[in-house]
Every structure is written in C-alpha cells, then in structure tokens.
Coordinates of C-alpha atoms and ligand atoms in Angstrom, one line a residue:
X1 CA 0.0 0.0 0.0
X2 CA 2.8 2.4 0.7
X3 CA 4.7 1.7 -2.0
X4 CA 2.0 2.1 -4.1
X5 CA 1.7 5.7 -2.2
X6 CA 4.8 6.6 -3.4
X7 CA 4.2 5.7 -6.9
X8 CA 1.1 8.0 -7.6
X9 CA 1.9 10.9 -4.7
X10 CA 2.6 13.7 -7.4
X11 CA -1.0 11.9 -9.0
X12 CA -2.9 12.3 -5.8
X13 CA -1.2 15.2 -4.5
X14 CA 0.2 13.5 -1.7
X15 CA 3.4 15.1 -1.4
X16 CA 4.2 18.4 1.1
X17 CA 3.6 18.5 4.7
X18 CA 1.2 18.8 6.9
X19 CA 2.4 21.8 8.6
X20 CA 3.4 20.4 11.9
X21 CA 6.1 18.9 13.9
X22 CA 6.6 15.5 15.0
X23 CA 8.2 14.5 18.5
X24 CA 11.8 14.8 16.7
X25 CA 11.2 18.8 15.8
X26 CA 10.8 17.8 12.0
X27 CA 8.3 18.8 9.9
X28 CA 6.2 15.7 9.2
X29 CA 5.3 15.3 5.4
X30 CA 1.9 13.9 4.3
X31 CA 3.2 10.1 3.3
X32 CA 5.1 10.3 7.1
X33 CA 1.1 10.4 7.9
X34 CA -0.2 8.0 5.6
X35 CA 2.7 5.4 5.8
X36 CA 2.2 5.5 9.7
X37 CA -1.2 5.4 9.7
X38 CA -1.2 2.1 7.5
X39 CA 1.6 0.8 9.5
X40 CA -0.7 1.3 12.5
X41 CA -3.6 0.0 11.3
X42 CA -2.2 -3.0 10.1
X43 CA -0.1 -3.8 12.9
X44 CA -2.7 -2.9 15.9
X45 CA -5.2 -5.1 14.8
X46 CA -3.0 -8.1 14.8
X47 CA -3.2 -10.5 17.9
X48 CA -0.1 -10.8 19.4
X49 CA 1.2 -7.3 18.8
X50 CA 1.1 -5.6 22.0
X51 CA 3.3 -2.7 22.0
X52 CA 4.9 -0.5 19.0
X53 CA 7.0 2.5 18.8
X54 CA 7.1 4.9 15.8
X55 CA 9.0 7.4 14.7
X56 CA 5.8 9.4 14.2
X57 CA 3.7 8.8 17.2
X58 CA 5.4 10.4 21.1
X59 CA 4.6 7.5 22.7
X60 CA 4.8 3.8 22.9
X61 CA 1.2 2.5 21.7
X62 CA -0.2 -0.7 23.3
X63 CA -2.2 -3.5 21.3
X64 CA -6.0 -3.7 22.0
X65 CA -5.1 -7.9 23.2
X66 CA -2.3 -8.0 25.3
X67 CA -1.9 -11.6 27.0
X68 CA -4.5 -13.2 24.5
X69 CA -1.9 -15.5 21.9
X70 CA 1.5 -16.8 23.5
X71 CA 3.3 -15.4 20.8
X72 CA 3.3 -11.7 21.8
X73 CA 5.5 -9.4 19.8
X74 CA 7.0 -5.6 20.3
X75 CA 7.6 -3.5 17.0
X76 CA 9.1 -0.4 16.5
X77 CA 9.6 0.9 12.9
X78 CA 10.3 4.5 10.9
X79 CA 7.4 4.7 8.8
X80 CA 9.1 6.7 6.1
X81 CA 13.1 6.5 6.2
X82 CA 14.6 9.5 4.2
X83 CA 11.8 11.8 4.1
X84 CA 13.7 14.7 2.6
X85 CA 13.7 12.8 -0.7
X86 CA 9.9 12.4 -0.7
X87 CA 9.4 15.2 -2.7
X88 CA 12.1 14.9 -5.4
X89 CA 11.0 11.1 -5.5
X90 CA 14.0 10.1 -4.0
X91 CA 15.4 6.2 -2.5
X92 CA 12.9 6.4 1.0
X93 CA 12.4 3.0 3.1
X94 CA 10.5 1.7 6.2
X95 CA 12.8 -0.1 9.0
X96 CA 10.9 -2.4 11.5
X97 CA 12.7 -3.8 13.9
X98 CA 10.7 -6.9 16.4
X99 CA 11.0 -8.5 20.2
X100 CA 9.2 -10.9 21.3
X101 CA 7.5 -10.3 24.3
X102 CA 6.9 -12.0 27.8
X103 CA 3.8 -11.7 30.0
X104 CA 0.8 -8.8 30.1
X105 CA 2.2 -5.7 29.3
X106 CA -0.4 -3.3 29.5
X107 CA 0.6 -0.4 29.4
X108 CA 4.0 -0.8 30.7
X109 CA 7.1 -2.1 29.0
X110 CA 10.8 -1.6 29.6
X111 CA 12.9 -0.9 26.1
X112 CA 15.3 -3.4 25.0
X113 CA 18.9 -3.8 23.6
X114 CA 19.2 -4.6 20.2
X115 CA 20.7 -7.9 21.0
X116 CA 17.7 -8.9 22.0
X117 CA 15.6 -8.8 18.7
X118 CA 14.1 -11.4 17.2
X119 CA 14.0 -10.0 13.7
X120 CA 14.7 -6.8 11.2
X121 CA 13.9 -5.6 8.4
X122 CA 13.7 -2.7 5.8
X123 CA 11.7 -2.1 2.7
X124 CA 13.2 -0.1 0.1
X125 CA 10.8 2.0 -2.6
X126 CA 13.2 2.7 -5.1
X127 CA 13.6 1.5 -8.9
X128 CA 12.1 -1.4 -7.1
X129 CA 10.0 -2.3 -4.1
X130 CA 12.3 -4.8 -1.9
X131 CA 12.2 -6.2 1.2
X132 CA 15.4 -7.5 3.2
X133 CA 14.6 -9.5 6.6
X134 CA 17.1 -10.4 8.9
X135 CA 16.3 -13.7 11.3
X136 CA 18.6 -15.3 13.2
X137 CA 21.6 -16.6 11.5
X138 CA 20.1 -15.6 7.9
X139 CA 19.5 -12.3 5.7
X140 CA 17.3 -12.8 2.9
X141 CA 16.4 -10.5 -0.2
X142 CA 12.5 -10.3 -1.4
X143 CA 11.1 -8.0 -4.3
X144 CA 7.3 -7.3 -4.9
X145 CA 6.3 -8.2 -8.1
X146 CA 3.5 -5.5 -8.6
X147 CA 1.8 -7.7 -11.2
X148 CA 0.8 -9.7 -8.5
X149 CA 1.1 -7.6 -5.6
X150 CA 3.4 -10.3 -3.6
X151 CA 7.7 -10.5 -2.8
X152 CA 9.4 -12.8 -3.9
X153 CA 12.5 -14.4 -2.2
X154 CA 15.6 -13.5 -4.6
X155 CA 18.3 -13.8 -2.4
X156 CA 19.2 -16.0 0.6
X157 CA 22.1 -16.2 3.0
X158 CA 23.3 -12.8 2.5
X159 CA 27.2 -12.1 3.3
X160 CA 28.3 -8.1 3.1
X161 CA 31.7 -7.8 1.5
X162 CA 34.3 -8.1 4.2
X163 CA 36.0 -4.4 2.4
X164 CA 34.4 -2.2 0.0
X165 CA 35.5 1.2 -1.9
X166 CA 32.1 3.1 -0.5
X167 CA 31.8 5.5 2.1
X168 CA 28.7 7.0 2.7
X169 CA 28.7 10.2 5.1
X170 CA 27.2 13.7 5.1
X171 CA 30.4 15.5 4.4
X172 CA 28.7 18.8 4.6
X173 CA 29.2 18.6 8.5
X174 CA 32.7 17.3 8.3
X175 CA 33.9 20.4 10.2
X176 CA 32.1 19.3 13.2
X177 CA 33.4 15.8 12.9
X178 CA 35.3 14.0 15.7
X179 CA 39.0 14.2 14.7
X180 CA 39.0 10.5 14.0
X181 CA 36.1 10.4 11.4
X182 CA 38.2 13.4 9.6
X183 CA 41.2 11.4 9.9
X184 CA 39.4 8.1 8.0
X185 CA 37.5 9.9 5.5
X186 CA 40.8 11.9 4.9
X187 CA 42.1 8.2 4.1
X188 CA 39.4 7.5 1.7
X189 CA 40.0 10.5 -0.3
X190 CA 43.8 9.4 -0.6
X191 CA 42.6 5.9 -1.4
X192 CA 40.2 7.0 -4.0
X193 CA 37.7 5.5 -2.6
X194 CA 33.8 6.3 -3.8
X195 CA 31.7 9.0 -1.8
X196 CA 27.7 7.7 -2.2
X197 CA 25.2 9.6 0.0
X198 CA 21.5 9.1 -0.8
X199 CA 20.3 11.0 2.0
X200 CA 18.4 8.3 3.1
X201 CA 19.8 5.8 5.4
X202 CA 17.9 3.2 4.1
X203 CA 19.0 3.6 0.7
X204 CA 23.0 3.9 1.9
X205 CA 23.1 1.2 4.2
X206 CA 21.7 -1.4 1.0
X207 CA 24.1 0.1 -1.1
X208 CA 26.8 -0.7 1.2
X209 CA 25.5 -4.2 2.3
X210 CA 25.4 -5.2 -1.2
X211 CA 28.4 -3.6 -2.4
X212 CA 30.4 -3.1 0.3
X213 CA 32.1 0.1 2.5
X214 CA 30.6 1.8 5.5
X215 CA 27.8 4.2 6.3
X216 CA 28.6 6.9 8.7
X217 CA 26.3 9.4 10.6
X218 CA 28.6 10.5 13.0
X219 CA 28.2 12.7 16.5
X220 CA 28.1 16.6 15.1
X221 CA 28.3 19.8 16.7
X222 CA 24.7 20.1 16.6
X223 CA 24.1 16.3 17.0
X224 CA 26.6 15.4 19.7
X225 CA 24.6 12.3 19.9
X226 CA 24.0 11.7 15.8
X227 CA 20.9 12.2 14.2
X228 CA 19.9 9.0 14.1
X229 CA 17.1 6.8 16.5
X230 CA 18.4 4.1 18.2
X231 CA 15.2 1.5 18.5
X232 CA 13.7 2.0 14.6
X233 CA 16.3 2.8 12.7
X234 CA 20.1 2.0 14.2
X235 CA 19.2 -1.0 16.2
X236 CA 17.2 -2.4 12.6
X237 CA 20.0 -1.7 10.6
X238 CA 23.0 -3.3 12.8
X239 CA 20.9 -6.6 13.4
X240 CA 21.0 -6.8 9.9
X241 CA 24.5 -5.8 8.7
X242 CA 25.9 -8.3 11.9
X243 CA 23.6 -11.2 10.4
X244 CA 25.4 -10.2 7.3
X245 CA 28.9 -11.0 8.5
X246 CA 29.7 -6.9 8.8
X247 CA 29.9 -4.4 12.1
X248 CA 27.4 -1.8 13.3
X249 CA 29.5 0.5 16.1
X250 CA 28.7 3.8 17.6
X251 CA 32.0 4.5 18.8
X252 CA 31.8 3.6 22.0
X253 CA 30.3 0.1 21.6
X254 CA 28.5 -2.0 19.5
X255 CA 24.9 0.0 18.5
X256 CA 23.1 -4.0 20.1
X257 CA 24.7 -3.0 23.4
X258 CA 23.5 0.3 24.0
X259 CA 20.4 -0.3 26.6
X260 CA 18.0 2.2 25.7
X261 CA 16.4 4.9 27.8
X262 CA 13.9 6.3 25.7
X263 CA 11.9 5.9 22.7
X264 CA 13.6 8.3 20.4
X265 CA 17.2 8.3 21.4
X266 CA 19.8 9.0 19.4
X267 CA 22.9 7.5 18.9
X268 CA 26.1 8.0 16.6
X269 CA 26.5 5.5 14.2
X270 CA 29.0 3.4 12.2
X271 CA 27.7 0.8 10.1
X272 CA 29.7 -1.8 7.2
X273 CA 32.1 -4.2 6.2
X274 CA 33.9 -5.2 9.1
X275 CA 37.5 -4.3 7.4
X276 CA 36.2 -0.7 6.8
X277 CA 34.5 -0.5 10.1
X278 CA 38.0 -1.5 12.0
X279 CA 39.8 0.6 10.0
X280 CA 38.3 3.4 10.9
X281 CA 37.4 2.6 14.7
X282 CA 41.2 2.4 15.0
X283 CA 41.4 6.1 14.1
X284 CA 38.7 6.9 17.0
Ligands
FBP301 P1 13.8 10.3 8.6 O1 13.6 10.8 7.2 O2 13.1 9.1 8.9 O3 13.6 11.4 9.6 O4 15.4 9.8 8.7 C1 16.4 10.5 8.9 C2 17.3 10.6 7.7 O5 16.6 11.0 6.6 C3 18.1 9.3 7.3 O6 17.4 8.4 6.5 C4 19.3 9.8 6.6 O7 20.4 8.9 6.7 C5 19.6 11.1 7.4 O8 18.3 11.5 8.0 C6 20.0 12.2 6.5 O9 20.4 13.3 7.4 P2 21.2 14.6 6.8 O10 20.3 15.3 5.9 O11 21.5 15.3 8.1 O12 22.4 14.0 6.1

C-alpha cells in the first residue's frame, strides 16, 4: 500500500507537509502520515502485537489484546526512512525492527537492547520495491512483483563484502566531525575511494550491504549524539548488517549493546564491512 503511495503521490497530491512537527522537531510530510497510519492500522489489529514505537507517534502505543496469543511481539519501525527525498521522489524505506514479548504488558514495557531482537527488516521503494529480513543466523532478499502484488525471495544467506571502496557520510558537517572520522575519510580520499550519499539511510546502508564500504552518521556539533534513533532505525540496521557478516558500532560500543532509555534516542553510528569499520574505529 505504501509503495503504491509513493508511486502515484505527485497523481494524488500526496506530497508536502502537513504543517506540523513530529516528536523529533521535524516537519512531518503527508506520506510520514499515511505510511504510519497504515503501519498502524495493520499492525494494531494483529493479535499478538502488543506494544509499538514509531517514529511518528510520542509514545509507545499498546495493542488492544495483550496476554490473549503466546506469541506476543514488540515492533518499533520508521514509517518513512529518508523523508527529505519524498518530494524529489527520491530512494525512502521503512525499517521495522521486532522483540518478542513476555507476559501482560499493559501499558507498561521496559525498552530493550538490540541484541535482543528477534528480527529486522527494511523495505526499500526505489527503482524497485524490496524487502530485506534479517532472522537469526540468515539475511534474505524479497522484491514485490507489482503484477501480483506479492515479494518474492531473490536472495538468501546474504554475506556483506568483508571491504568495500564506498563511504557513505554527510560530508557537509565534516567540520564538526570528531577528529577521528576526519582522519578516515581523509584516508578514503587518498585511497580513491567512492563517496555515495542518498540521504536516506535506508537507501546507503543497502548500497553498502550489497556492495560493500561503510555508512557513517557520525556525532556533530549540533548532534553530539548523531541524528539517528536508536530503537527504529540504528538498532534495525545493525541486526541486519551483523547477520550479514559486517559491524554496526557507535564508537563507544556495539549499536546492540547500547540499553536504551527512551523511545527516540539517538545514537552515533557506524555501520559496514567489518575491514572498513576496524579501520576506521582504529582512528577513533
Ligand atoms: P527520517 O527521514 O526518517 O527522519 O530519517 C532520517 C534521515 O533522513 C536518514 O534516512 C538519513 O540517513 C539522514 O536523516 C540524513 O540526514 P542529513 O540530511 O543530516 O544528512
């Protein structure tokens, strides 16, 4: 339904915002509405799904049925990764990351590491609609054939390259980069390496999990924490990079250690090939 959105926004005048602010201070765009809506919808009116976190919504939500099916699950997720490109129909995504869950929780649940999920995942709407699902010990590839409006498994066992020639970084706010960050992609430029920045984290870390290299989105200045959330978007993506043979570090850790303390925290982040990811964690 969402990427199907995406496809006729300009059609159906989707696109612009909606002239307010989301818990993060950003202007929330129409299809940041719509895709959460859906998401909620969908997902709340599933047995078993008791509590979710979005990017969109302040608060954790609880499931109408807690306690009714043993198999009770926790699901955070960004609705719309990369929303600055909605407009110029740009690589966006969704990232969904999943817990399982022990016990009534109504109304009450403690966040967890990221070591502790159960499964990740992130669809990407660009020149096609894929999805790529991380279980345990297995990363798997799916595209939706629009024909008939189901994915397909494509790719099974995924491995990231252990080195790759991409790095993917915001260079704008290099000034305000730790030293060490300025020191690696100093490197890169000496190494010729290839700069690829969609904007879109979604968009960069597939690039690099297929082709190799790291994405950065380091502490700033005005970030010193990084832009980026912790539970529905770093957590997600480092699940599914480590299933994938690479690293996902913050600096100070692996992202799965950090325990979280609230909803939208951020966190810096360091994600890749484990030969680039060393490389430059040994200039930090
Ligand atoms: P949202 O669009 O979900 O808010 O995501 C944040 C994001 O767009 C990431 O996808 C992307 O990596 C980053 O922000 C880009 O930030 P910047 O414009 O500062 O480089």
């Amino acid at each position: 339904m969402i990427s199907g959105k995406l496809k006729r926004a300009r059609l159906e005048d989707v696109l612009g915002d909606v002239g307010r602010e989301n818990v993060q201070g950003e202007v929330q765009q129409k299809l940041d509405v719509i895709a959460n809506d859906i998401l909620m919808q969908m997902l709340t009116g599933r047995d078993g799904v008791v509590v979710l976190g979005s990017e969109e919504d302040e608060r954790l939500v609880f499931g109408a049925r807690s306690g009714v099916t043993d198999e009770q699950f926790a699901v955070f997720f960004d609705p719309l990764d990369g929303s600055s490109n909605l407009d110029v129909a740009g690589g966006v995504g969704t990232i969904f990351s999943i817990y399982r869950v022990e016990g009534d929780v109504s109304g009450d649940y403690t966040l967890c590491p990221g070591h502790e999920q159960i499964a990740a995942g992130y669809f990407l709407y660009g020149s096609s609609t894929l999805l790529v699902l991380a279980t345990a010990g297995d990363v798997s590839m799916f595209v939706l054939d629009p024909a008939v409006g189901t994915f397909f498994r494509v790719a099974t066992g995924m491995q990231i390259p252990a080195q790759g020639s991409i790095y993917s970084v915001n260079e704008a706010n290099l000034d305000s980069f730790p030293d060490g960050f300025k020191r690696y992609i100093a490197k890169c430029h000496e190494a010729g390496a290839s700069a690829r920045y969609a904007g879109a984290m979604v968009a960069d870390v597939h690039r690099v999990l297929l082709k190799g290299g790291v994405f950065l989105y380091p502490p700033t200045a005005k970030a010193p924490n990084g832009k980026l959330r912790l539970m529905y978007e770093c957590n997600p993506m480092a699940k599914i990079v480590k299933e994938a043979g690479g690293r996902a570090e913050t600096g100070n850790g692996e992202i799965m250690d950090v325990t979280p303390t609230a909803l939208h925290q951020r966190v810096p982040v360091i994600i890749g090939s484990p030969e680039n990811v060393d490389a430059l964690l040994s200039e930090l």
